[in-house]
Short mmCIF file of C-alpha atoms in Angstrom, two decimals:
data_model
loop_
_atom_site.label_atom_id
_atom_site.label_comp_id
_atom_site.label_asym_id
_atom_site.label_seq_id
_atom_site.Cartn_x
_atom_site.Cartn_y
_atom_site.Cartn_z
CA UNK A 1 34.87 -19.37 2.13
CA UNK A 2 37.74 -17.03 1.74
CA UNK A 3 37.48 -13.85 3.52
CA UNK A 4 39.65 -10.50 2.41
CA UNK A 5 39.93 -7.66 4.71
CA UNK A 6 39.98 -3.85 3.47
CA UNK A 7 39.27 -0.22 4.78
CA UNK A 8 35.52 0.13 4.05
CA UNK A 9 36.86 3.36 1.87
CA UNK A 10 38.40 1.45 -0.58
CA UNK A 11 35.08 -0.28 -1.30
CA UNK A 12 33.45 2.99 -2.13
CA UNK A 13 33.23 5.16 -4.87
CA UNK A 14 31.41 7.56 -3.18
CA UNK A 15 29.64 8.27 0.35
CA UNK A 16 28.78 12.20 0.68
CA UNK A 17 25.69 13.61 2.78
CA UNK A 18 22.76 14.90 0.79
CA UNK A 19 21.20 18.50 -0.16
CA UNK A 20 20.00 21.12 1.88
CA UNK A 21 16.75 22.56 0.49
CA UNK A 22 14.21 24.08 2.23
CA UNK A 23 11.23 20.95 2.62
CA UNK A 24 7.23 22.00 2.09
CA UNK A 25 5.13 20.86 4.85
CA UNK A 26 2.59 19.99 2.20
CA UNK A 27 3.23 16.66 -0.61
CA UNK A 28 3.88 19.14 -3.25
CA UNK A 29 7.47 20.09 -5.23
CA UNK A 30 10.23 16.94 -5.81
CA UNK A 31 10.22 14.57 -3.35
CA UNK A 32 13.05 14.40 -1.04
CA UNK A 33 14.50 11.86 1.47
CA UNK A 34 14.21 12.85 5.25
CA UNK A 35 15.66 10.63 8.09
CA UNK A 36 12.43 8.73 8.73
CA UNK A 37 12.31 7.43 4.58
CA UNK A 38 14.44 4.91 6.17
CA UNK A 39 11.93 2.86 7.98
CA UNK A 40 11.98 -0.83 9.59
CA UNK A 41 15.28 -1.64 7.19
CA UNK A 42 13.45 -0.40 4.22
CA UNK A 43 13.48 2.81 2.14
CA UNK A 44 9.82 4.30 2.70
CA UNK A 45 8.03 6.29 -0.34
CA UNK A 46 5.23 7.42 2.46
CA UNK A 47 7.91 9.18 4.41
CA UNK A 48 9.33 11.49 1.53
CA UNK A 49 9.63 15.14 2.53
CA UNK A 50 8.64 17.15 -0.69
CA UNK A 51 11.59 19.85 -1.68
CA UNK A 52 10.44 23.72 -2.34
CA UNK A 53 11.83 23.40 -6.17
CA UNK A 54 10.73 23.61 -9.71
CA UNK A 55 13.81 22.22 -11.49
CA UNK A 56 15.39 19.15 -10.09
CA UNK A 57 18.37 19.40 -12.69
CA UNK A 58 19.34 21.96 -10.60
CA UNK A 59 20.44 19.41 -8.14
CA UNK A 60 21.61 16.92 -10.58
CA UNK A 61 24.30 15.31 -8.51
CA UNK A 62 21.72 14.58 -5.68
CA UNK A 63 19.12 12.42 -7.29
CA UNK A 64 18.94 8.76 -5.88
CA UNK A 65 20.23 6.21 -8.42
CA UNK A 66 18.71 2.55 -8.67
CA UNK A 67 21.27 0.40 -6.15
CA UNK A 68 22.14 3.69 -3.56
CA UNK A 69 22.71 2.58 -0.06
CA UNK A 70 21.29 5.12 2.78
CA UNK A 71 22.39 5.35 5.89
CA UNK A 72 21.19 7.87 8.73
CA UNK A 73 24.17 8.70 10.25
CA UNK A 74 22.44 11.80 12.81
CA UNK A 75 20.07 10.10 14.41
CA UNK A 76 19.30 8.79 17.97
CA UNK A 77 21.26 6.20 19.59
CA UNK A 78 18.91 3.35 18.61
CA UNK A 79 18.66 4.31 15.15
CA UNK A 80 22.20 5.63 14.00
CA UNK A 81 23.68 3.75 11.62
CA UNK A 82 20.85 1.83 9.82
CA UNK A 83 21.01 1.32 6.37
CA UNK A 84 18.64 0.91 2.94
CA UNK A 85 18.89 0.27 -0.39
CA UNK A 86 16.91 1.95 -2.92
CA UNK A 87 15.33 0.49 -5.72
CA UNK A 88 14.65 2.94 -8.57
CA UNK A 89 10.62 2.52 -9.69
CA UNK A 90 9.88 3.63 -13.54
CA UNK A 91 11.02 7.45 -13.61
CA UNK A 92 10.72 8.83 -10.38
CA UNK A 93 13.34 11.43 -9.71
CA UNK A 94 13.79 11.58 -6.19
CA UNK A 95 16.85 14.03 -4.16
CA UNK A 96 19.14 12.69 -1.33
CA UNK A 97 18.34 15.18 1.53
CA UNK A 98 20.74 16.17 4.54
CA UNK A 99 21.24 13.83 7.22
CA UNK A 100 21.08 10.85 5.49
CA UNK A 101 24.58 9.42 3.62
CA UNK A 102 24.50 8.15 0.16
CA UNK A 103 27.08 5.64 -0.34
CA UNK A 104 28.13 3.88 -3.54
CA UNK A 105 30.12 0.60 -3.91
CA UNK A 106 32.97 0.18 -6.05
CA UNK A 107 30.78 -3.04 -7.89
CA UNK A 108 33.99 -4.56 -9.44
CA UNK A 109 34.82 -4.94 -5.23
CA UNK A 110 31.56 -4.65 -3.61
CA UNK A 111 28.27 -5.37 -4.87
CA UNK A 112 25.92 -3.15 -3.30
CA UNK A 113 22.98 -5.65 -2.53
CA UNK A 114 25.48 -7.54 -0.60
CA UNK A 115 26.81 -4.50 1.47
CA UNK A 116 23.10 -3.61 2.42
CA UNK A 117 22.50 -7.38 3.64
CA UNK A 118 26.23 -6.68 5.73
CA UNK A 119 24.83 -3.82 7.06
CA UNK A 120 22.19 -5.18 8.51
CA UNK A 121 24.31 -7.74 10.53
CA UNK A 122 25.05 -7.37 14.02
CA UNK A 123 28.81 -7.18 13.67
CA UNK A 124 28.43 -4.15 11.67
CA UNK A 125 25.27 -2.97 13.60
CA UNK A 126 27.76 -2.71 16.92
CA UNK A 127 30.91 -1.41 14.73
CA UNK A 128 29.09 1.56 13.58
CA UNK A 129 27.25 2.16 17.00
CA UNK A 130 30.55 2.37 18.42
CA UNK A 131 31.72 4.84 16.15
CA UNK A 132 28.94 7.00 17.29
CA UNK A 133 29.77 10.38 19.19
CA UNK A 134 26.88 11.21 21.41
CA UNK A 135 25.48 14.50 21.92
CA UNK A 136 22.44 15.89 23.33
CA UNK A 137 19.25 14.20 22.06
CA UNK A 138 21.14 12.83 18.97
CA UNK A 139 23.96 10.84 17.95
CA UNK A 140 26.35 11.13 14.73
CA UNK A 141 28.74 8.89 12.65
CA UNK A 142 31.66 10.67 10.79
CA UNK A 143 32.35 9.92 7.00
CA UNK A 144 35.70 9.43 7.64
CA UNK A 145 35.51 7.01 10.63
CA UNK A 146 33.50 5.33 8.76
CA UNK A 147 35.53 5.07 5.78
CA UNK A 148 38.27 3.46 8.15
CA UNK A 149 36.01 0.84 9.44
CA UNK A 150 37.67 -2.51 8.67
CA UNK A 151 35.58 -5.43 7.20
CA UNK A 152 36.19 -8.49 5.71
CA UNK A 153 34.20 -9.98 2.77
CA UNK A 154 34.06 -12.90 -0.05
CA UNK A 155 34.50 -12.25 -3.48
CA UNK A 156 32.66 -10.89 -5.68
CA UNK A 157 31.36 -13.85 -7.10
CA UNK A 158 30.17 -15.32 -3.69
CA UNK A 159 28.97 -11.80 -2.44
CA UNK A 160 26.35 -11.64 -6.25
CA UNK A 161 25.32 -15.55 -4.46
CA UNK A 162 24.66 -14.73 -1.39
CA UNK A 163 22.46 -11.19 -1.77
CA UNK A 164 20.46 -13.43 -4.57
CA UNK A 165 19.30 -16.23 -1.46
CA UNK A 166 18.81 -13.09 0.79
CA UNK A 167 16.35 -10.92 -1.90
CA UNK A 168 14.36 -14.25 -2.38
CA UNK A 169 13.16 -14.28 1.36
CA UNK A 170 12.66 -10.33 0.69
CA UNK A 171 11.01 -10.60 -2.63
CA UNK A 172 8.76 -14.03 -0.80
CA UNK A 173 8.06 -10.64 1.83
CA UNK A 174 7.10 -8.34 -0.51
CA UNK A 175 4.67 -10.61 -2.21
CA UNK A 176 2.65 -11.31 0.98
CA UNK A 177 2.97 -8.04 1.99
CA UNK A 178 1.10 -6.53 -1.61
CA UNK A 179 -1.49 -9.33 -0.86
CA UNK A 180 -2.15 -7.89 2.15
CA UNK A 181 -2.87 -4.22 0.77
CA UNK A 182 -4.84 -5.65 -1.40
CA UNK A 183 -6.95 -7.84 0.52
CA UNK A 184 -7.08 -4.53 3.18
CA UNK A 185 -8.44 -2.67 -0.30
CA UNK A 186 -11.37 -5.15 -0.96
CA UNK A 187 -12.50 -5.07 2.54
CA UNK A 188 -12.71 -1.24 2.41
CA UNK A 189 -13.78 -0.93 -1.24
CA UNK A 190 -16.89 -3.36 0.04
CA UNK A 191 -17.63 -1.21 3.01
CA UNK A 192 -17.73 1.75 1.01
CA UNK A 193 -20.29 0.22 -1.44
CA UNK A 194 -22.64 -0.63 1.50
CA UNK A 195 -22.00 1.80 4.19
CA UNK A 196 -21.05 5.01 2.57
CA UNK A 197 -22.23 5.03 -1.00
CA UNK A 198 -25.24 2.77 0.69
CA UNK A 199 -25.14 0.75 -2.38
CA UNK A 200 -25.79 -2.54 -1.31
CA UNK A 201 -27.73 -4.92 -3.12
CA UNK A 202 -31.50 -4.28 -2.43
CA UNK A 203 -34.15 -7.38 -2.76
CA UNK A 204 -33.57 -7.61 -6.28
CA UNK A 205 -29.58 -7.73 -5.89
CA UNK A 206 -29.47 -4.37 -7.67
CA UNK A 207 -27.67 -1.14 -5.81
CA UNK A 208 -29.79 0.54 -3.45
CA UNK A 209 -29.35 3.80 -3.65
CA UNK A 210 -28.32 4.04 -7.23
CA UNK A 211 -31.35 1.88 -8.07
CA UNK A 212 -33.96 4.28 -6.38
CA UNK A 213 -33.27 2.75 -2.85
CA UNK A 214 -36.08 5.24 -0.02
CA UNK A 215 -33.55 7.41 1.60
CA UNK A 216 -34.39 9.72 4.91
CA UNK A 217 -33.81 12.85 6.32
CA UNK A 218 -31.42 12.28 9.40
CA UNK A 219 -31.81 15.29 10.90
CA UNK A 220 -28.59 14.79 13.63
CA UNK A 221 -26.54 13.95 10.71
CA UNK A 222 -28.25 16.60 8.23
CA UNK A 223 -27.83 14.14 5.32
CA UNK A 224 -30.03 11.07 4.00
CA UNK A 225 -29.43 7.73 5.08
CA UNK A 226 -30.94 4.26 4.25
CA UNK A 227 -34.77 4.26 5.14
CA UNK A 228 -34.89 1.44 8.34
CA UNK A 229 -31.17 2.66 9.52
CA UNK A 230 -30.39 3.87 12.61
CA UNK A 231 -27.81 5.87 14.18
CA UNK A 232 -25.74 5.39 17.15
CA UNK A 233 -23.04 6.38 19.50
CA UNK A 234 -20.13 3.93 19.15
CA UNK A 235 -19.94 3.53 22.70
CA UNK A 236 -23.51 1.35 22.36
CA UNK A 237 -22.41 -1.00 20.28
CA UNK A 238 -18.78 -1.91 21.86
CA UNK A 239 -16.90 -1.59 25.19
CA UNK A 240 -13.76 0.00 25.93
CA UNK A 241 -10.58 -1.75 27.74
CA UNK A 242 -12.46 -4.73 29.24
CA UNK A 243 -9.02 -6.40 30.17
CA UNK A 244 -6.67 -4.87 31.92
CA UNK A 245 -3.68 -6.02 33.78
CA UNK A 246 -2.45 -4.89 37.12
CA UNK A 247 1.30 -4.52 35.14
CA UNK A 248 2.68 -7.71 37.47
CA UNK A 249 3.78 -10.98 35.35
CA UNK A 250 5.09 -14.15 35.88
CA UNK A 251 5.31 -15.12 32.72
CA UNK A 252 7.21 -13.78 29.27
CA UNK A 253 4.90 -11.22 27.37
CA UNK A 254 4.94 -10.25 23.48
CA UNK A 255 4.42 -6.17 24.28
CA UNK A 256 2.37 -4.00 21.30
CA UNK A 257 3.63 -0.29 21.45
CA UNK A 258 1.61 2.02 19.81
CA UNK A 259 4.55 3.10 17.28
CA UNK A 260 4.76 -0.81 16.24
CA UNK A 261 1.34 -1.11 14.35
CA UNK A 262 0.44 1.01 11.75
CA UNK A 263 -2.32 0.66 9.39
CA UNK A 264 -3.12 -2.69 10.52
CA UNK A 265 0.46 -3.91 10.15
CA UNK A 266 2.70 -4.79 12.96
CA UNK A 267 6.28 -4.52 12.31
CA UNK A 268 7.47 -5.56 15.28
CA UNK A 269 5.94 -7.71 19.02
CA UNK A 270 8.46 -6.76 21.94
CA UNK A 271 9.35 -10.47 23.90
CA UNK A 272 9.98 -9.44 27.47
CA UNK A 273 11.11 -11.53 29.70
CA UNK A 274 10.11 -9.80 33.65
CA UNK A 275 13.30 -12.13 34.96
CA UNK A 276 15.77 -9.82 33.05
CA UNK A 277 13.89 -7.38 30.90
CA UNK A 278 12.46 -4.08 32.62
CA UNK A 279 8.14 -4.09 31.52
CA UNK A 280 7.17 -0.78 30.25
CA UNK A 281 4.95 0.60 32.96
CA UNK A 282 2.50 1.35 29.98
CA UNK A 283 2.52 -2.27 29.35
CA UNK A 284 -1.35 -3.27 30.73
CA UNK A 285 -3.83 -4.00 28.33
CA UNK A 286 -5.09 -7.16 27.40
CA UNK A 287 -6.73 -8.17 23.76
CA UNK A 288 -8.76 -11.00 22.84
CA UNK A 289 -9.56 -12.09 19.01
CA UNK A 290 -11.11 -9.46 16.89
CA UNK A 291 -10.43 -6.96 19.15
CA UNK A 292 -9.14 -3.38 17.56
CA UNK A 293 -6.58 -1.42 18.95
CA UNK A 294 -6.42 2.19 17.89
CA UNK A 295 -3.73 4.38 19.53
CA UNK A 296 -5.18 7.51 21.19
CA UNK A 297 -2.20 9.44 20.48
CA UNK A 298 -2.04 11.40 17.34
CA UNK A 299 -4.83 9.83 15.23
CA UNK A 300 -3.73 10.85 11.74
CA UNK A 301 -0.39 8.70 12.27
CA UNK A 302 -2.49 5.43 11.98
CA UNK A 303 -1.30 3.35 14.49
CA UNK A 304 -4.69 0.98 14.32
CA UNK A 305 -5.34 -2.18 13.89
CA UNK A 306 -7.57 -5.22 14.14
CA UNK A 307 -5.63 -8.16 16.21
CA UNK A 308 -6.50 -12.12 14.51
CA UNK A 309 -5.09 -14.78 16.85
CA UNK A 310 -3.36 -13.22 19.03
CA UNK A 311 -1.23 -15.46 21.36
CA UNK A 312 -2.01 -15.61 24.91
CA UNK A 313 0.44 -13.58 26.09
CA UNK A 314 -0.05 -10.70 23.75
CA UNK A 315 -0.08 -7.65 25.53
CA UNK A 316 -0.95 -3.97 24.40
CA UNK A 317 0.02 -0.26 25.57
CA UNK A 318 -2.25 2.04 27.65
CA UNK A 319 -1.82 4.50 24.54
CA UNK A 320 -4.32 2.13 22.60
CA UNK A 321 -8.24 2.41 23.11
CA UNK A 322 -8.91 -1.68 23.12
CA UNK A 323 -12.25 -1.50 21.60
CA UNK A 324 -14.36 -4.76 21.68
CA UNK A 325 -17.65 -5.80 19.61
CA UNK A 326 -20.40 -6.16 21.89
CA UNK A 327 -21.48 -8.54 18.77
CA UNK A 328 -18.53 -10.52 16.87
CA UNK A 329 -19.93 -9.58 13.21
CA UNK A 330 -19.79 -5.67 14.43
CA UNK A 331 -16.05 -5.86 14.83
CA UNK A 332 -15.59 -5.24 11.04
CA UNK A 333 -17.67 -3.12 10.74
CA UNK A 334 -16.84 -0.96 13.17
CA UNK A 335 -13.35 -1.25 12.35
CA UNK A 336 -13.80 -0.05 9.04
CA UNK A 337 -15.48 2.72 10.31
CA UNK A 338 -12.85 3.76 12.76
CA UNK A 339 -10.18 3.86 9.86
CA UNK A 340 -12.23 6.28 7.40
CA UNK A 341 -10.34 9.48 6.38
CA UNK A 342 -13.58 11.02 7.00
CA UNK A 343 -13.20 9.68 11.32
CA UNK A 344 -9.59 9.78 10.95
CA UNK A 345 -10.16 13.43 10.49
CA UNK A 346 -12.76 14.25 12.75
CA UNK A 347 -10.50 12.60 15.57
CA UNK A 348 -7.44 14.30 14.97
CA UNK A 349 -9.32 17.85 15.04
CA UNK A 350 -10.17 16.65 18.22
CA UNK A 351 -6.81 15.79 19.49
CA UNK A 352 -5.21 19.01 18.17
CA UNK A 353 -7.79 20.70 20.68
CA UNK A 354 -6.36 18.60 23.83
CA UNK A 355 -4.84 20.24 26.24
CA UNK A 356 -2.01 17.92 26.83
CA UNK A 357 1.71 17.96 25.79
CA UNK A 358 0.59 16.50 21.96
CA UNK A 359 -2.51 15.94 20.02
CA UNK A 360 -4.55 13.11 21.82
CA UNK A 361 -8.19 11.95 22.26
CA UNK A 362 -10.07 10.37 25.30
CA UNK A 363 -12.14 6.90 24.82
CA UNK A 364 -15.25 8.64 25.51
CA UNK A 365 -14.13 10.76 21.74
CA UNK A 366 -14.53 7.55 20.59
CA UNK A 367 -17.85 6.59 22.18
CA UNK A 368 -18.86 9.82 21.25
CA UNK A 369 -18.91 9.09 17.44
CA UNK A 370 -22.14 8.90 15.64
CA UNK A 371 -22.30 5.68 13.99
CA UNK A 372 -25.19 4.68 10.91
CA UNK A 373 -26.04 1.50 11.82
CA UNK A 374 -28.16 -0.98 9.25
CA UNK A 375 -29.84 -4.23 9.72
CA UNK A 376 -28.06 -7.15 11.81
CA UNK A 377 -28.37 -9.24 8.55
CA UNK A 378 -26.48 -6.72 6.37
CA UNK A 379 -23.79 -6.63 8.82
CA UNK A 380 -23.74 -10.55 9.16
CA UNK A 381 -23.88 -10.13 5.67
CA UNK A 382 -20.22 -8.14 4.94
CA UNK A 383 -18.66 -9.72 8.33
CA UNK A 384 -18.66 -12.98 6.02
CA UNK A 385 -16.60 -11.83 3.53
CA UNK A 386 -14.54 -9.01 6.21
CA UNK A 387 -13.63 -12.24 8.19
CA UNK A 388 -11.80 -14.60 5.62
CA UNK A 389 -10.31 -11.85 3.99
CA UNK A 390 -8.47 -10.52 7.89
CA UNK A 391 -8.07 -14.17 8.40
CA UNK A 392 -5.51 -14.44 5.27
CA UNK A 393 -4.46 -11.28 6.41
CA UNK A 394 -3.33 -12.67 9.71
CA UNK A 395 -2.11 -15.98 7.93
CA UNK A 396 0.14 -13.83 5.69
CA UNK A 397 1.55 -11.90 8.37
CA UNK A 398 2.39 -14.92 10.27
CA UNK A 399 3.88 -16.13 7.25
CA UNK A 400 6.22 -12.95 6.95
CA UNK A 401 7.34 -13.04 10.74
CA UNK A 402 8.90 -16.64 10.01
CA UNK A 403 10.48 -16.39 6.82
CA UNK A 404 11.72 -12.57 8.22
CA UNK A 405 13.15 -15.50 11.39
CA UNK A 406 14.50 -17.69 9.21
CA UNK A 407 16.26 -15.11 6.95
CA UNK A 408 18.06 -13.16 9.87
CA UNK A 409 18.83 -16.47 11.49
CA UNK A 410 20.84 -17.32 7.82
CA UNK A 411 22.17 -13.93 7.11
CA UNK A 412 25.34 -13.84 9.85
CA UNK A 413 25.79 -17.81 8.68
CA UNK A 414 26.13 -16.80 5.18
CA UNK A 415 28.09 -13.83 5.60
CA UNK A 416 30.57 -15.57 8.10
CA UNK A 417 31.25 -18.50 5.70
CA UNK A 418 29.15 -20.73 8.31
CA UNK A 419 26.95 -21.78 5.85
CA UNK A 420 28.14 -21.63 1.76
CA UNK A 421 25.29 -20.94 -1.19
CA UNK A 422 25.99 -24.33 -2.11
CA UNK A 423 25.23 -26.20 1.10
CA UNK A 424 22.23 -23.75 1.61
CA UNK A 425 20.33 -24.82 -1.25
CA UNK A 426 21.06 -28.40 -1.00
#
């Protein structure tokens, strides 16, 4: 494969930073890219800022078109110089904000899925780090430097073959990832029948409460619940960081930090190595199967989930409450519970009372949480259908980590002229 060098420049038609407008804390006005919209290599619709505007035609020559590349280029050290693509859905009008570049290929030169897939190599990755200029707290990449940055690529032809290999692993990704929301949906959608609407099926399979079901005066709760329920403080029905290492290994470790799950999804397991990697000091609790891990730090951020499987040498940060079952069928159930808006809530009115550095909650918050607990059987009962639906869950996930493997293993190979289209797909 024939490679052609050029100034990066002469590959553009455009690369300009974005608007300033004044951002409402709230999700109201147009939505506006921030620097964390670009999240895990991806362009994130949950991390929008929201500008304070009425008319977006106003700022005409701002609003993201369907193939713009985004790059942060003021960011930290780590995270300077990492690029998305965005992918225009139905109408949505959405404004480049500062501190993020917009850059558009020249498409008779450069076509732009290609140049997102090059920018995600580590040949790039360390030219545009070392462009950098360092500052306090925050690193930044100059247009023009960047314009100057020499690269070498196929034609145009080869470049259209090789992003269409790469978006197959991506669109293969997306697919198991929207399985997974959804399968995440029907295991909350079926906890909310039972436990919150407290329509489960009664004798005669019909809803309970909508069917006439005897409801109670709780009088700690001040609401009805199911007559025969009880209610409880979570801390009598689990147990809180029953494993916990002394911080000493002999052995590698895959390391969970609290900023790498969110909503049940982990984007990324650190592999540390104690023979040449330094072990986060924070690195000391152990999980077992069905085991939750919700991070104690900032509860309305999410960063919660139930762990399926884990390997042996999975290990999680002191930031997490570990919170065990003290029956297996509870751990669903108590999950669910854990990751209601309404406890969500609760929890991080707690944590904005700490008195600490940032909003965070002790274990015994936690424990403290009243609980409406119904018969064994019901619980039994849902943990059937909770289980096989986490355990295709997990199986997805697994799924994604090796084709995301086995697409950044072919991405440099491609892009170098290791390995051709041709030979690929043979």
């Amino acid at each position: 494969m024939e490679l052609k060098k050029y100034k990066l420049g002469e590959l553009l038609s455009k690369i300009e930073n974005g608007a300033v407008i004044k951002q409402n804390k709230g999700a109201k006005g147009i939505p506006i890219t921030r620097i964390e919209t670009l999240s895990n290599g991806l362009f994130n619709r949950d991390k929008l800022g929201y500008a304070d505007i009425e008319d977006p035609t106003l700022y005409s020559d701002y609003i993201l078109e369907d193939n713009d590349l985004l790059m942060s280029h003021i960011n930290s050290k780590e995270f300077v110089g990492r690029t998305v693509i965005y992918k225009k859905q139905a109408n949505e009008c959405i404004i480049h904000g500062m501190n993020l570049l917009r850059i558009k290929t020249n498409t008779k030169l450069l076509d732009p899925e290609f140049a997102y897939y090059y920018f995600q190599t580590d040949t790039i990755k360390k030219s545009l780090y070392n462009l950098r200029k360092d500052a306090i707290g925050q690193s930044s990449i100059a247009i023009s430097d960047i314009k100057n940055m020499v690269v070498a690529i196929p034609s145009i032809s080869i470049q259209k073959e090789i992003a269409f290999v790469l978006r197959c692993y991506d669109r293969k990704l997306d697919v198991n990832s929207v399985i997974n929301q959804n399968l995440e949906a029907m295991a909350k959608q079926l906890y909310d029948y039972w436990f919150v609407q407290f329509d489960f099926p009664d004798e005669n399979g019909r809803p309970y409460k909508s069917s006439g079901g005897e409801m109670v005066w709780n009088e700690k709760l001040k609401r009805e619940i199911p007559k025969g329920w009880n209610v409880l403080k979570l801390g009598e029905c689990c147990s809180f960081n029953k494993r916990t290492s002394s911080g000493y290994f002999n052995h590698s470790i895959l390391y969970l930090d609290t900023s790498n799950i969110t909503n049940n999804t982990i984007d990324e397991l650190q592999f540390l190595n104690p023979l040449s990697d330094i072990i986060p000091s924070r690195a000391r609790r152990l999980v077992q199967e069905g085991d939750i891990v919700y991070s104690t730090v900032r509860p309305n951020l999410k960063h919660f989930g139930i762990i399926m499987n884990p390997d042996y040498n999975m290990v999680v940060s002191t930031g997490f409450a570990v919170i065990t079952a003290n029956w297996s069928a509870y751990r669903y159930f108590i999950y669910q519970f854990l990751i209601q808006a309404a406890t969500i809530e609760n929890l991080s009115t707690i944590a904005q009372s700490a008195v600490s550095a940032y909003p965070s909650i002790n274990t015994s918050d936690i424990e403290n949480l009243d609980l409406v607990v119904p018969l064994d059987s019901m619980i039994e009962e849902y943990a059937k259908t909770a289980c096989r639906l986490y355990l295709q869950i997990d199986a997805n996930y697994k799924e994604m980590k090796s084709l995301t493997k086995q697409r950044d293993e072919l991405l440099p190979l491609l892009m170098n002229g290791q390995v051709s289209v041709n030979s690929y797909r043979s």
